[in-house]
Amino acid sequence: MESLLITVGLVLLAFLGAPLFAVFGAVSMLAFAAEGIDPSVIMVDLTRIFTNPTLVAIPLFTFAGYMLAESKAPVRLVNLARAIFGMIPGGLAVVALVTSAMFTAFTGASGVTIIALGGLLYPILLKEQYPEKFSLGLITTTGSLGLLFPPSLPIILYALIASISIDKLFAAGIVPGVLLVAALTVYSVRQGKKFNLQRHPFVWSNVLSSLRAAAWELPLPIVVVAGIYSGAFTATEAAAVTAFYVLVVEVFVYKDLTLFKDVPRVMRDSMTLVGAVLMIIGVAMGLTNYLIDQEVPNRLFEMTRTFIESPTMFLVVLNLFLIVVGMMMDIFSAIIVVVPLIKPIAEAYGINPVHLGIIFLTNLEIGYLTPPVGLNLFISSLRFEKPVFTVVRATLVYIGILLAALLVITYVPALSLWLGEALGVK
Amino acid sequence: MRALRALSGLLTRIEGWALVLFLSIMIVLSFAQVLLRNLFGSGLIWGDQLVRQMVMWTGFTGAALAAAGNRHISIDALTKFLPARVRHALRVLTNVFASVVCVYLMLAAWGLLLSERESGGEMFLAIPEWVGHVVIPAGYALLAIHFLINAVENGRAVFIKVGGKG
């Protein structure tokens, strides 16, 4: 009875806006106390996960992403993409999709994309006569597009929590990520044809000059991706090189940011996010160990098995469940709380853990757009000064397209698994 | 109230610069390690360990700043639509709760520190293991202080109309 009251109280506190790490911390401490175990055991878990070599990649990539967002890299990237895609109908929309996807891979879908790139693209879209509803929905949607591409923060975190190989999950995300971008591109081009807007002719000299302008930044994604897949360096080493390189290029080559004024500010901003995520990771291990100790995943499996027999049916229920999770929780807490619970169940249904990771991340990517709490909706609403309801309505079509792509990703495991196998990623 | 705000400002400034120091060490040293390994075939033995320690140190100082700036991850789906006054009242509750939890986490970390001092493990360069872990209780203590300050400020806001919206 008492423990039930405490549980209800903690759940209530969580929904009333208490920091989630404090809620999880309280759960794991109470659980250990009930078993008569010294609470410093939680801290043993915490030091173990905090000194995990892979974890180093999280602050380094996040810092690099924030540096890029604060520099003029978005302008250079957009200029280049416009020079290349400007000639096709809906070209500017395609520019938004491609640049945002590349960018989000580095910024890890923390809302930075909408502010840095969306803030730049939205006025241009309107100026070129794209309808407001189309543009608003597009920019809101692109804020989390690219989450499946390496080296995005949620992929690293997922691999860490589910203890599967980061390199495998990196490889698995590429084809499904491309599918999402492609589906939205097809829609944008068709709409672009319908709007019948002015197109920009393809001019080689424009392409070359914008290529030259972005010459220091363009190699980054290629070096990171190629380096990791070829086994030349680990994700952590890639993060170290990226962070240092971006720092040098933005401060000394482009001179977009100053070393003593801007860089400390960017460091503090980016590490506030990292600190918030790390606090949850720190206490999550205690929580996870407790859940596994209490055989919660086993019991959940017993329960689901009585209702659901086939893996196909399980995947349907999983998607519905994850969309609800995405509506209520941000992606980082969702990974930490939900993954340890569903991973063993999914494995019991014979679902590949790497494929499960991609399904999970795609669902949560859509979760960024679903009311009532989708983060992108609120960032867009704030950034472009539109009521949340208007943003929601503008985004519905895009959610529909992403859901269709999600179904394909869910029921065609080969999309997620093929590339990793072809490359022989371990 | 003014003293509280001054304390909060002083703390965040110190934390901010500490964070810049820790992250700078992490960036430079981790890059140097990659260079050394690839060009000379060997890095500093203690380099990777120091980088990993810096992740923890950066994480806790960043978390302290997040507490000061109300940027910890939480579910705000329901509270978003409440009147400002109710929201402030709820924030008093959630911040006090977070502060109490952080005190307990600090005590747990303190316990770990004591037992590590006794067992006397070494990290690297003859630095005892517990030195690297000092940041854990210290970090939770800072978090507890920031949450408490937030609670007081929100408590004040319940009674004082802010910008006429109250």
Coordinates of N, CA, C and O in Angstrom, one line a residue, chain A residues 25 44 53 58 90 96 129 146-147 154 173 209 212 254 269 284-285 314 332 339 377 403:
Chain A
G25 N 15.9 9.1 -10.1 CA 16.9 8.9 -8.9 C 16.1 8.5 -7.7 O 16.6 7.6 -7.0
V44 N 28.1 3.6 -7.9 CA 29.0 2.7 -8.6 C 28.6 2.5 -10.0 O 29.4 2.7 -11.0
P53 N 33.9 4.6 -22.5 CA 34.6 5.3 -23.6 C 33.7 5.9 -24.6 O 34.0 7.0 -25.2
I58 N 29.4 12.0 -26.9 CA 28.2 12.8 -26.8 C 28.5 14.3 -26.6 O 28.1 15.2 -27.3
G90 N 9.7 23.1 -56.6 CA 9.8 22.9 -55.2 C 11.2 22.8 -54.7 O 11.5 22.2 -53.7
A96 N 15.6 22.7 -48.1 CA 15.3 22.7 -46.7 C 15.4 21.3 -46.2 O 16.0 21.0 -45.1
Q129 N 7.3 32.9 -52.5 CA 5.8 32.7 -52.7 C 5.4 31.3 -52.4 O 4.3 30.8 -52.9
G146 N 16.7 13.6 -40.1 CA 18.1 13.4 -40.1 C 18.6 12.8 -38.8 O 19.8 12.5 -38.6
L147 N 17.7 12.6 -37.9 CA 18.0 11.9 -36.7 C 18.5 10.5 -36.8 O 19.2 10.0 -36.0
P154 N 20.9 10.9 -30.4 CA 20.0 9.8 -30.0 C 20.5 8.4 -30.5 O 20.3 7.4 -29.7
G173 N 20.9 3.2 -39.8 CA 20.0 4.3 -40.0 C 20.0 5.0 -41.3 O 19.1 5.7 -41.7
S209 N 31.1 28.6 -56.9 CA 31.5 29.6 -55.9 C 30.9 29.2 -54.5 O 31.6 29.4 -53.5
R212 N 33.1 26.5 -53.1 CA 34.3 27.1 -52.6 C 34.1 27.7 -51.2 O 34.9 27.5 -50.3
Y254 N 37.1 30.7 -40.9 CA 36.0 31.5 -41.3 C 35.9 32.8 -40.4 O 35.3 33.7 -40.8
D269 N 26.2 26.7 -23.5 CA 24.9 26.4 -24.1 C 24.8 24.9 -24.4 O 23.9 24.2 -24.0
A284 N 19.8 6.3 -14.5 CA 19.0 5.4 -15.2 C 19.5 4.0 -15.0 O 18.7 3.0 -15.0
M285 N 20.8 3.8 -14.9 CA 21.4 2.5 -14.7 C 20.8 1.8 -13.4 O 20.4 0.6 -13.5
F314 N 2.7 -7.8 -33.0 CA 3.5 -7.1 -32.0 C 4.1 -5.8 -32.5 O 4.0 -4.8 -31.8
F332 N 15.3 11.5 -25.3 CA 16.4 11.0 -24.4 C 15.8 10.2 -23.2 O 16.3 9.1 -23.0
V339 N 13.6 1.6 -23.6 CA 14.5 0.6 -24.3 C 14.7 -0.6 -23.4 O 14.6 -1.7 -23.9
L377 N 6.9 21.5 -32.6 CA 5.7 22.3 -32.7 C 5.9 23.6 -31.9 O 5.5 24.7 -32.3
L403 N 4.5 8.7 -41.3 CA 3.9 7.5 -40.7 C 3.9 6.4 -41.8 O 4.1 5.2 -41.5

